[in-house]
CSV table of C-alpha atoms (C1' of nucleotides) in Angstrom, one decimal:
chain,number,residue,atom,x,y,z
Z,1,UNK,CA,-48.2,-19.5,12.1
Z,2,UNK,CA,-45.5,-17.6,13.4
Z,3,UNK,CA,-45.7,-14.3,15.1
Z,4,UNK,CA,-44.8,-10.8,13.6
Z,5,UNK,CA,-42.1,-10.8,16.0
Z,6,UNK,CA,-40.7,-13.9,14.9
Z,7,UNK,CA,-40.7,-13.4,11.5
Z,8,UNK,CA,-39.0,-9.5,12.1
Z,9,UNK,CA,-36.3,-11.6,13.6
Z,10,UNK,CA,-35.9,-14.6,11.1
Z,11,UNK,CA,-35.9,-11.9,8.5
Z,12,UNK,CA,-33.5,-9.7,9.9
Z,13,UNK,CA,-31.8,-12.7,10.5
Z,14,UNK,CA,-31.3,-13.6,7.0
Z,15,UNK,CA,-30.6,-9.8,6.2
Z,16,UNK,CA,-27.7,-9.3,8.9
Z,17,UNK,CA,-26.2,-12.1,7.4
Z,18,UNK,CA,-26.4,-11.7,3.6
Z,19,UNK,CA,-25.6,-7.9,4.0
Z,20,UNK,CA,-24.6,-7.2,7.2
Z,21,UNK,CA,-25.6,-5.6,10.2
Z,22,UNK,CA,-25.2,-2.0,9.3
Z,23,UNK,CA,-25.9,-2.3,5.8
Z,24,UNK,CA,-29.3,-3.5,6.6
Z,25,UNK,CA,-32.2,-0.8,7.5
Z,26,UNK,CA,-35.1,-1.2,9.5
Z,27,UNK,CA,-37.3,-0.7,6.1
Z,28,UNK,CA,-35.1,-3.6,4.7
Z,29,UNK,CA,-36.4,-5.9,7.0
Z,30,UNK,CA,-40.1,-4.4,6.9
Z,31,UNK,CA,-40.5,-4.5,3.4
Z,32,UNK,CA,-40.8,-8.0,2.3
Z,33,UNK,CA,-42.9,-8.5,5.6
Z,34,UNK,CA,-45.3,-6.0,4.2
Z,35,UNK,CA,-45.1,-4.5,7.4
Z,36,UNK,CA,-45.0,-0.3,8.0
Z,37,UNK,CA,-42.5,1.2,9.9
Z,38,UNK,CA,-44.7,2.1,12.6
Z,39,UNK,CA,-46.0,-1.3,13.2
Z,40,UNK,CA,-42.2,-2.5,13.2
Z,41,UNK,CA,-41.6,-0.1,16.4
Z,42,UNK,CA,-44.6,-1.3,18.0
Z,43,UNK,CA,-42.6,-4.6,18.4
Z,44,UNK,CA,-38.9,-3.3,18.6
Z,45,UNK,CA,-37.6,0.1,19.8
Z,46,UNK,CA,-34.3,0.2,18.4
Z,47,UNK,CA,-32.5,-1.6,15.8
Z,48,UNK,CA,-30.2,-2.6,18.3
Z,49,UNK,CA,-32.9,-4.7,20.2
Z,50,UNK,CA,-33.6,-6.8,17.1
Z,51,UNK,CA,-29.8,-7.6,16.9
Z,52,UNK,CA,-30.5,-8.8,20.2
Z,53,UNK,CA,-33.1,-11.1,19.4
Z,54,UNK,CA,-31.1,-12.0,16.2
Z,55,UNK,CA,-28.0,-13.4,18.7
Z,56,UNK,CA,-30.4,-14.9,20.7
Z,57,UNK,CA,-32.2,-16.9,17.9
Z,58,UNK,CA,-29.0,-17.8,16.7
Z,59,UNK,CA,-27.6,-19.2,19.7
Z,60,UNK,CA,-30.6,-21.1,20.9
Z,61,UNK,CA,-30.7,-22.7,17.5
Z,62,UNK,CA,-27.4,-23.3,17.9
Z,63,UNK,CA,-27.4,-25.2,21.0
Z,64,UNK,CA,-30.5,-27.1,19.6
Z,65,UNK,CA,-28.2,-28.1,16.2
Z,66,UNK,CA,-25.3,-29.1,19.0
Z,67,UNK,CA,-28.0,-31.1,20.9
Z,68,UNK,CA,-29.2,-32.7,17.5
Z,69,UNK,CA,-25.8,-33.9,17.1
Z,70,UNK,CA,-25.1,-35.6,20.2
Z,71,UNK,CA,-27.9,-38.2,18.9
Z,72,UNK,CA,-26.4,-38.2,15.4
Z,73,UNK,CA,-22.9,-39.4,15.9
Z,74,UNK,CA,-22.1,-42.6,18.2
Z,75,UNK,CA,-18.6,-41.9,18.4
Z,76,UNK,CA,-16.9,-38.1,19.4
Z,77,UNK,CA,-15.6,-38.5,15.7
Z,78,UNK,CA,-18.2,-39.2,14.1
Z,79,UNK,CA,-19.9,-36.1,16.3
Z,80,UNK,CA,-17.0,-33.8,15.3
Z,81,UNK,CA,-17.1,-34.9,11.9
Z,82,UNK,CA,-21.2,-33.1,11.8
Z,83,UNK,CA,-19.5,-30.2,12.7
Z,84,UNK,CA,-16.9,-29.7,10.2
Z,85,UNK,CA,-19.3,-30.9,7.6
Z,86,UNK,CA,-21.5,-27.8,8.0
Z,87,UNK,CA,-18.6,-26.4,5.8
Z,88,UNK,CA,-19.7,-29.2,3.1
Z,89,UNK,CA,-23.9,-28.4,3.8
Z,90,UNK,CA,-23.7,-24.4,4.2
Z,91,UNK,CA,-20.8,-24.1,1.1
Z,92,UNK,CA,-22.7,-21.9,-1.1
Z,93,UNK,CA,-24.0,-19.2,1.6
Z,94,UNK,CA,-20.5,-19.7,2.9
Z,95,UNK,CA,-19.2,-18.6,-0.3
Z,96,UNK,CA,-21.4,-16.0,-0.6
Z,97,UNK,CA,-21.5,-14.5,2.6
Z,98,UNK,CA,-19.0,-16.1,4.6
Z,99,UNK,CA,-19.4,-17.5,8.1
Z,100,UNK,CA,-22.5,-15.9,10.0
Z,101,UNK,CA,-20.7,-16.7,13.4
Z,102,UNK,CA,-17.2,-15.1,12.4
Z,103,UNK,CA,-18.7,-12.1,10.0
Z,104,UNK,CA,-21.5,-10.5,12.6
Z,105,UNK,CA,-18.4,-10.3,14.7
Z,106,UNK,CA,-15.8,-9.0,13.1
Z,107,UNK,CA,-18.7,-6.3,12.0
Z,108,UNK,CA,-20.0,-5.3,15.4
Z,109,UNK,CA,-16.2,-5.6,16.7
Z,110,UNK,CA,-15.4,-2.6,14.5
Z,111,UNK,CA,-18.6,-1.2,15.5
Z,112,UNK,CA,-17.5,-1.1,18.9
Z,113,UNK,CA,-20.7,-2.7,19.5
Z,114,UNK,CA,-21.5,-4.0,22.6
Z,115,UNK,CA,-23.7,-6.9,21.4
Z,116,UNK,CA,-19.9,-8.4,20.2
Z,117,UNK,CA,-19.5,-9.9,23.3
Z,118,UNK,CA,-22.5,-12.3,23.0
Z,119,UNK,CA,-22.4,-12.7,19.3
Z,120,UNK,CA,-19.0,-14.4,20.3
Z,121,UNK,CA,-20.8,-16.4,22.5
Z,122,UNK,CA,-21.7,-18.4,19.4
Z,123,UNK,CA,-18.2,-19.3,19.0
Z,124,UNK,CA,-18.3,-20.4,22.5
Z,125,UNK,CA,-21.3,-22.7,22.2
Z,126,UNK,CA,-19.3,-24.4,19.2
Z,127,UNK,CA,-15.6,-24.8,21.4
Z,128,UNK,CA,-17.7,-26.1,24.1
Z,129,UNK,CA,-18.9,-28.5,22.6
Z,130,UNK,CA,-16.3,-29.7,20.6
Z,131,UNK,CA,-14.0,-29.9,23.8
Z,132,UNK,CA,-16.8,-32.3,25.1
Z,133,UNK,CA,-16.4,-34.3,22.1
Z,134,UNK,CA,-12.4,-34.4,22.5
Z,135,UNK,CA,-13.0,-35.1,26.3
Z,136,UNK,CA,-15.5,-38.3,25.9
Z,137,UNK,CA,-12.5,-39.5,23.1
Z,138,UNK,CA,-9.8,-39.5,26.5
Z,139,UNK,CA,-8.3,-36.4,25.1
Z,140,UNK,CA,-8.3,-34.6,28.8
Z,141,UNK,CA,-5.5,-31.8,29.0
Z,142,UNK,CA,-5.7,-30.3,25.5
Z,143,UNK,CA,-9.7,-30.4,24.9
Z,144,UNK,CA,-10.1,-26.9,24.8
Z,145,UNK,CA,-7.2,-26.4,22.7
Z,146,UNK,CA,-8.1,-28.8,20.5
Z,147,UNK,CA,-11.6,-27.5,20.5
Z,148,UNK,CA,-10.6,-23.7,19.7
Z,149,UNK,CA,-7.8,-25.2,17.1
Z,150,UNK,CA,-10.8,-26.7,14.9
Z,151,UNK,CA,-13.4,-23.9,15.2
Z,152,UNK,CA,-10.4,-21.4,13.9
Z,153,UNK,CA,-9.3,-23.8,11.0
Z,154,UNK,CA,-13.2,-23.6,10.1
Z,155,UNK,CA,-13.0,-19.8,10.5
Z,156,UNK,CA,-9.9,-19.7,8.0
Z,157,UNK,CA,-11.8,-22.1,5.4
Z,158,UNK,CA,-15.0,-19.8,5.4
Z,159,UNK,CA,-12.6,-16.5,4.9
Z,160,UNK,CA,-11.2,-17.9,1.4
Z,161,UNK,CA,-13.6,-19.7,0.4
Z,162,UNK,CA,-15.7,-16.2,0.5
Z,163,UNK,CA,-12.6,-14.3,-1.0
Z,164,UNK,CA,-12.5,-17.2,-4.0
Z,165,UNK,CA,-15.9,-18.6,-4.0
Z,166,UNK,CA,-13.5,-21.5,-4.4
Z,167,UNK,CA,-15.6,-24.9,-3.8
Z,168,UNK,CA,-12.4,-27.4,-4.1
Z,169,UNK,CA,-11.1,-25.6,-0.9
Z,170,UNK,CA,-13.7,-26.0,0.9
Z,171,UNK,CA,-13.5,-30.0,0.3
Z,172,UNK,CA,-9.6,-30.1,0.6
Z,173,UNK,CA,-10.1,-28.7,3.7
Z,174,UNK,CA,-12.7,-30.4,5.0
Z,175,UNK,CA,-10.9,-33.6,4.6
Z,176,UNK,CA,-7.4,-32.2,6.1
Z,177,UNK,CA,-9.8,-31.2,9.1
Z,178,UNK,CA,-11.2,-34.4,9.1
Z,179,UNK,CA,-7.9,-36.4,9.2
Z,180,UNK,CA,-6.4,-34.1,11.6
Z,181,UNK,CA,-9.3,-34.7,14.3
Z,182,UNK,CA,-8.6,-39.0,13.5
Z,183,UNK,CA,-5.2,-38.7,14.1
Z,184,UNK,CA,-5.9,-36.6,17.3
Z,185,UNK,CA,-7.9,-39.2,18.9
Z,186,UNK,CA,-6.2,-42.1,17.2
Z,187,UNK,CA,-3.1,-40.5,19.4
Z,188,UNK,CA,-5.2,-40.5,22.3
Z,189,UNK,CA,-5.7,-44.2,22.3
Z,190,UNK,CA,-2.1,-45.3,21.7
Z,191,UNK,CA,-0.9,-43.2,24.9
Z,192,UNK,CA,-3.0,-45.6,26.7
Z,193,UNK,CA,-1.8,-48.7,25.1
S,1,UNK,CA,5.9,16.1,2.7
S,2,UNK,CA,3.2,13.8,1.5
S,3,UNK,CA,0.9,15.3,-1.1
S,4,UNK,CA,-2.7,15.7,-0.6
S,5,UNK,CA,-4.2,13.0,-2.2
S,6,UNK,CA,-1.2,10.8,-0.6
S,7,UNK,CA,-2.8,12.1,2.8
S,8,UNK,CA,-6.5,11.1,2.2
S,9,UNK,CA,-5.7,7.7,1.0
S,10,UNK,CA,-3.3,7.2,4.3
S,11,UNK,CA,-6.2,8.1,6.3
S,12,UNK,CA,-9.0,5.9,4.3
S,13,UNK,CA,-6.9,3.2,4.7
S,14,UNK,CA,-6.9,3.7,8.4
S,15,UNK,CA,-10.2,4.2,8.9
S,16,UNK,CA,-11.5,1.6,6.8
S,17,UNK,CA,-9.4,-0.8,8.2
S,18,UNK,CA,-10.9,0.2,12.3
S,19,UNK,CA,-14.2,0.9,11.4
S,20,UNK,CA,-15.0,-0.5,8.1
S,21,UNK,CA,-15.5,0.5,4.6
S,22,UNK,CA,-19.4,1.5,4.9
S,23,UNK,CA,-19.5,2.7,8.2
S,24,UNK,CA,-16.6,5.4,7.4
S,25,UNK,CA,-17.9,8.6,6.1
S,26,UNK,CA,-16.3,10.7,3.6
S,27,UNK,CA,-16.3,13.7,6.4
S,28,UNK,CA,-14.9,11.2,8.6
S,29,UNK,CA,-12.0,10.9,6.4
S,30,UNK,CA,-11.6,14.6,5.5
S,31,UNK,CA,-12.2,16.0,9.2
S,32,UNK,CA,-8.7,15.2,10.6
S,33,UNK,CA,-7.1,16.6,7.7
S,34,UNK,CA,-8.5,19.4,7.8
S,35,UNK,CA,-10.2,19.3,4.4
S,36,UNK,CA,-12.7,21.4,2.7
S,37,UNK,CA,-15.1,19.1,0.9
S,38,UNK,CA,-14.8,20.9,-2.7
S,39,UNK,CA,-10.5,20.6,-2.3
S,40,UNK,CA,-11.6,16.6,-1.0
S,41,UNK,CA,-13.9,16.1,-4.6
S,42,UNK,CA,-11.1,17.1,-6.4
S,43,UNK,CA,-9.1,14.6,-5.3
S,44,UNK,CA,-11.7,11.6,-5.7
S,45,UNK,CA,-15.2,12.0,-7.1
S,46,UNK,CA,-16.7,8.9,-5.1
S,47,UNK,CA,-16.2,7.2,-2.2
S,48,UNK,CA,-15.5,4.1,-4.6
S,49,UNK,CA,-12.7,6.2,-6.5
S,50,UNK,CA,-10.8,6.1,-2.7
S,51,UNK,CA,-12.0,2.5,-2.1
S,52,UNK,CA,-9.9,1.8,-5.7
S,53,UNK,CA,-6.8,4.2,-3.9
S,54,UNK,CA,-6.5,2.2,-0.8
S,55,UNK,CA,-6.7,-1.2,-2.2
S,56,UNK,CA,-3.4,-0.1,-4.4
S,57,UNK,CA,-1.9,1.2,-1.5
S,58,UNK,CA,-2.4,-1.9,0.3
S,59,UNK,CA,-1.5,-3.8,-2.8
S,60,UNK,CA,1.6,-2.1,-3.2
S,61,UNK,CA,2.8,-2.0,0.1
S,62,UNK,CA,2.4,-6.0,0.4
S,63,UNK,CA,4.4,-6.5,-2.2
S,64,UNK,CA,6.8,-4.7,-0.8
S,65,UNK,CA,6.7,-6.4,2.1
S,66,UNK,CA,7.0,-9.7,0.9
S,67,UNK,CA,9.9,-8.2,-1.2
S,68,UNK,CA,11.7,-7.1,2.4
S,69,UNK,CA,11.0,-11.0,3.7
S,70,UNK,CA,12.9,-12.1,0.7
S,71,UNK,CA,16.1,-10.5,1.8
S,72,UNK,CA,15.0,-10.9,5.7
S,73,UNK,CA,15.0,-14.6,5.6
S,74,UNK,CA,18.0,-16.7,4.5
S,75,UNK,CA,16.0,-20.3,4.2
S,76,UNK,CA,12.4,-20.8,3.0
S,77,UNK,CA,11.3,-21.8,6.5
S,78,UNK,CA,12.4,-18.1,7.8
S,79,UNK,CA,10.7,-16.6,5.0
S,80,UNK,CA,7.7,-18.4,5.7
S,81,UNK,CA,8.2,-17.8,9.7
S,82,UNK,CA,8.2,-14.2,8.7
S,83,UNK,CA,4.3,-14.4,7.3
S,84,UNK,CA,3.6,-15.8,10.6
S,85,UNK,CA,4.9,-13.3,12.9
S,86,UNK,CA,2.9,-11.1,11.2
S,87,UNK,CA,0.0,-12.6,13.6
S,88,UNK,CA,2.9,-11.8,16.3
S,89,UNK,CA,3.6,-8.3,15.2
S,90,UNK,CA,0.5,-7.0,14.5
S,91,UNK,CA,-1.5,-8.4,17.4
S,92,UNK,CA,-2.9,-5.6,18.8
S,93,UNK,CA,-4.4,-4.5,15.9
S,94,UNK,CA,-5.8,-7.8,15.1
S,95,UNK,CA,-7.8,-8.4,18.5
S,96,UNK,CA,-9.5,-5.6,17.7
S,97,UNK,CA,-9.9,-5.4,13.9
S,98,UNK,CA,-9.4,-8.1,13.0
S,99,UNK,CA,-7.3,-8.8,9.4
S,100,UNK,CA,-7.0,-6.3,7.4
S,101,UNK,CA,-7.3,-8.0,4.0
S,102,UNK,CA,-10.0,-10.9,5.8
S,103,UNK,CA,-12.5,-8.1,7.2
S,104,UNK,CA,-12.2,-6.3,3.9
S,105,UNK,CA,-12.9,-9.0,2.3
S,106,UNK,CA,-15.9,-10.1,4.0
S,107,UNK,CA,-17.5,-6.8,4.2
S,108,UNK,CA,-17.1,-6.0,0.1
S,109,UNK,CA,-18.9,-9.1,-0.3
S,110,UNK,CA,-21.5,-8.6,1.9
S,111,UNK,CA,-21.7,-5.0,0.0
S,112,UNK,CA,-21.9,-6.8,-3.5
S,113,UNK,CA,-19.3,-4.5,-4.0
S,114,UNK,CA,-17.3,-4.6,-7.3
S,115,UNK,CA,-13.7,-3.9,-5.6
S,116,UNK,CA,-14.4,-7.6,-4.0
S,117,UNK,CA,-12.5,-9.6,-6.5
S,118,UNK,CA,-9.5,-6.7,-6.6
S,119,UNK,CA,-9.3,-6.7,-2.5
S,120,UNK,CA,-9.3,-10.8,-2.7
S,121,UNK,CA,-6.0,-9.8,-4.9
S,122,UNK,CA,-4.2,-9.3,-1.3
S,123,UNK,CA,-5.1,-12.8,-0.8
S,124,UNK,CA,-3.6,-13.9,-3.9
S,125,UNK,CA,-0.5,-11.9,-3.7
S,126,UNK,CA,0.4,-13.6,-0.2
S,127,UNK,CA,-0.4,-17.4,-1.1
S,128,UNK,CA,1.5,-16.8,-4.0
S,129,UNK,CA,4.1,-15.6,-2.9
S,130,UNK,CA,4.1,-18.4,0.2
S,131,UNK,CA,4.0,-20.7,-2.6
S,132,UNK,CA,7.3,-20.0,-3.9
S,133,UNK,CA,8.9,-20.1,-0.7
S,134,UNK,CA,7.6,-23.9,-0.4
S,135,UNK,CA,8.5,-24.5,-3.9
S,136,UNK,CA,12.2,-23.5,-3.3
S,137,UNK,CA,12.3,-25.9,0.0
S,138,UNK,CA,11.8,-28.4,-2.2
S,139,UNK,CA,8.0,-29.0,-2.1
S,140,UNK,CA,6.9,-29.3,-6.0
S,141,UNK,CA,3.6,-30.3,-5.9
S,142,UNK,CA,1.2,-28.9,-3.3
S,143,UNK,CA,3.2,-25.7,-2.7
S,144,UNK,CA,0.1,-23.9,-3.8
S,145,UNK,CA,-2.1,-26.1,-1.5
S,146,UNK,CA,0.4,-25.9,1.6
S,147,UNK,CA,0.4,-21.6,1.0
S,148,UNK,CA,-3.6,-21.5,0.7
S,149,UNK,CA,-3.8,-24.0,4.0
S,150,UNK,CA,-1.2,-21.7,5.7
S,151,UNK,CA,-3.0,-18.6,4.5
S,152,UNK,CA,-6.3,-20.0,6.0
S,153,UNK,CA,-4.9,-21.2,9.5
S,154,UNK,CA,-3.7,-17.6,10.1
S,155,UNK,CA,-7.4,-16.0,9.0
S,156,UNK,CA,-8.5,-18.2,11.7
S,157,UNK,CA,-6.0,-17.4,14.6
S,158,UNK,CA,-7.0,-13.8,13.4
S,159,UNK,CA,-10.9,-14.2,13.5
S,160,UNK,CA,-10.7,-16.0,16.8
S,161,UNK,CA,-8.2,-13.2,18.3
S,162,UNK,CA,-10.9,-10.6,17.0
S,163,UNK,CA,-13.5,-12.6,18.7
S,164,UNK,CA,-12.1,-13.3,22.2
S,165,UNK,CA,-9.2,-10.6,22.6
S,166,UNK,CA,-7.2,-13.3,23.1
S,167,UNK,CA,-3.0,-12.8,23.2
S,168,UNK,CA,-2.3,-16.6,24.3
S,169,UNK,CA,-4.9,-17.6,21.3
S,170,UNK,CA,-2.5,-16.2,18.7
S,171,UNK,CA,0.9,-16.9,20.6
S,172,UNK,CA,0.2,-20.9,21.1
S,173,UNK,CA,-1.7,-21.0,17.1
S,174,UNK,CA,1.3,-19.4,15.3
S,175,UNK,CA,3.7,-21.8,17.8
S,176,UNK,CA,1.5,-25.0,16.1
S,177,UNK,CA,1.9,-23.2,12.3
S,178,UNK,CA,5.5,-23.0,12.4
S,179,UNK,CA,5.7,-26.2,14.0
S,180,UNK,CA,3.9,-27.4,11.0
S,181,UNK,CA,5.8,-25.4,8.2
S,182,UNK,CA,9.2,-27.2,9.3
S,183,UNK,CA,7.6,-30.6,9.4
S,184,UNK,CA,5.8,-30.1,5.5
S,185,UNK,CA,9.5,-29.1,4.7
S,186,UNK,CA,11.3,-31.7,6.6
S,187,UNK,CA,8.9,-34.4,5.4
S,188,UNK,CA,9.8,-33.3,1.7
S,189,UNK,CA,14.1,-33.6,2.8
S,190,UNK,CA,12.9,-37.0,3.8
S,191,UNK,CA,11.4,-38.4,0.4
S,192,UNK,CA,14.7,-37.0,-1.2
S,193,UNK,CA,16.9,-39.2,1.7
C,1,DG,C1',-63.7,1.1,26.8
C,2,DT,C1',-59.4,-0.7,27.0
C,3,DC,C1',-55.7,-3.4,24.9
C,4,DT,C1',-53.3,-5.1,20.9
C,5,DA,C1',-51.7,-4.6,16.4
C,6,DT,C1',-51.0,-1.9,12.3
C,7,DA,C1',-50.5,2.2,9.7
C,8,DG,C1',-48.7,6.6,8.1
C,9,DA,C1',-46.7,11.1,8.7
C,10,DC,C1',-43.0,13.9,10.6
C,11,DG,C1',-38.4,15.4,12.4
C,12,DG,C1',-33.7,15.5,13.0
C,13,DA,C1',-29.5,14.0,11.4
C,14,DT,C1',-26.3,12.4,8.1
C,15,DA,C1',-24.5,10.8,3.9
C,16,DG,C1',-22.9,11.1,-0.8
C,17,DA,C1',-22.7,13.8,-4.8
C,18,DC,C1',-22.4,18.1,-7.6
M,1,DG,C1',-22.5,25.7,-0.3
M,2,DT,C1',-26.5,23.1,-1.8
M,3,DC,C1',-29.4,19.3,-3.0
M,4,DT,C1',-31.4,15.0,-2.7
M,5,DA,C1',-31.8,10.6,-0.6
M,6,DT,C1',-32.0,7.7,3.3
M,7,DC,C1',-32.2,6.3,7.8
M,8,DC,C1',-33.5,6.0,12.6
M,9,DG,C1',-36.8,7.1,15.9
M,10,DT,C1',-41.2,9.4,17.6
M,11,DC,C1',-45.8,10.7,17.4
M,12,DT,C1',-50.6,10.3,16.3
M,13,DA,C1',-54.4,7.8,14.3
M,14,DT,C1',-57.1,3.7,13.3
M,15,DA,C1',-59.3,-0.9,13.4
M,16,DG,C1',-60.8,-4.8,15.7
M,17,DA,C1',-61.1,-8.1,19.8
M,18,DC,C1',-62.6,-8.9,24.2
DNA sequence: GTCTATAGACGGATAGAC
DNA sequence: GTCTATCCGTCTATAGAC
């Protein structure tokens, strides 16, 4: 049973996503929650302080998705291929709505909001990560390059693919990423041989 | 002398593209020009009438871009080299807007907004028009896949250079994407040899 | 009786439309 | 210049638990 706090932020959540930040009002997210407007300040001041909460629920789950994937690839390929494939999993929201990383960004950059800076934390969480991945595959010097190479090919996917609602780019994609990450590591090894 | 209309259009376009579509008011648009809101209405009725104004003027004015790259570029890999300076050119801008036809893009969707599909035009216009460029450097078959992976890579380097502020970002990406328009075009010489 | 949670009304501001 | 709608934020009231 979750709290009324939690489930203000998994719905605003959902709604910061699907319509944006702005575009969303406070009795957007109170509605479906059957909860009044005056309950919803009991538990949040200002709207800004649920977009907090919003970043931080997405980031913890996204370190806990990150962790999850550690366990479910045996090889850093087979660990980078779980990201990319999140294209493949999430392709209809994507389509709809875009990437929720990239679009709460751009939207608070224009803003000039200051929460930009650690919703662009989520994109740092994903680099991270990946450079890890390219790291524990021997590629030292370029990880991080590498890393922030992939996460903007993934950004450019989800940007058509919500212009075209085009499914077939997504998968071309997908497998061009896929390939290009092989033949990144498979380079890798035959420097050392 | 630009004429009145001319002028609100120029300065929806602005705004729209720094702040956003929703979050720019129809004052905000008519204060600096020092418009009275009854001369504004008889201009554009709605705030979707200017929408319609701005995405023709953007429209137009791509075209004519691409038309000046035509002439600027003597070989299809200049041509294509000058799509990718754009990223170059325009950098300031896009660390902290973002892309112009991406963002807009993302946000009418979010919006459910009708003018989606027509904004996703921009899109269309540029692959297109990339496409031909591969087509006449001798790649038949994927020229339309090579210009929508091209297209992507640069959304990418742009939402990542939004996210981060990041010069080196788009400097060391749009190094990598002309490195890889001359070796698609190369690799095509080679099947011929 | 106090603390927590919820509810509802009100105000000030702003936006789009006419 | 006005009208209506909406939105954020505040204020007061209420109901129950401990």
């Amino acid at each position: 049973m979750p709290s009324t706090r939690e489930r203000i932020v998994e719905q605003a959540d959902v709604l910061f996503y699907e319509r944006g930040y702005e575009a969303t009002s406070l009795a957007d997210i109170a509605a479906p929650l059957r909860l009044s407007r005056g309950n919803f300040y009991y538990h949040f001041k200002t709207k800004d302080e649920i977009l907090d909460a919003v970043i931080d629920l997405r980031l913890s789950r996204t370190a806990a998705m990150l962790t999850a994937w550690e366990a479910e690839g045996d090889t850093p390929l087979a660990r980078i291929t779980c990201f990319i494939r999140i294209l493949i999993r999430n392709r209809a929201k994507i389509m709809s709505w875009g990437c929720p990383v990239g679009t709460l960004v751009s939207e608070l950059s224009k803003l000039d909001h200051i929460a930009q800076a650690r919703a662009a934390e989520l994109f740092t969480l994903f680099i991270d990560w990946l450079a890890v991945q390219f790291r524990s595959a021997g590629v030292e010097r370029d990880a991080k390059a590498l890393a922030t190479h992939l996460m903007g090919r993934s950004q450019g996917v989800a940007a058509l693919a919500q212009a075209f609602g085009d499914e077939a780019l997504i998968e071309a994609e997908v497998a061009q990423m896929t390939d290009w990450v092989a033949q990144q590591i498979a380079a890798q090894s035959a420097d050392y041989s």
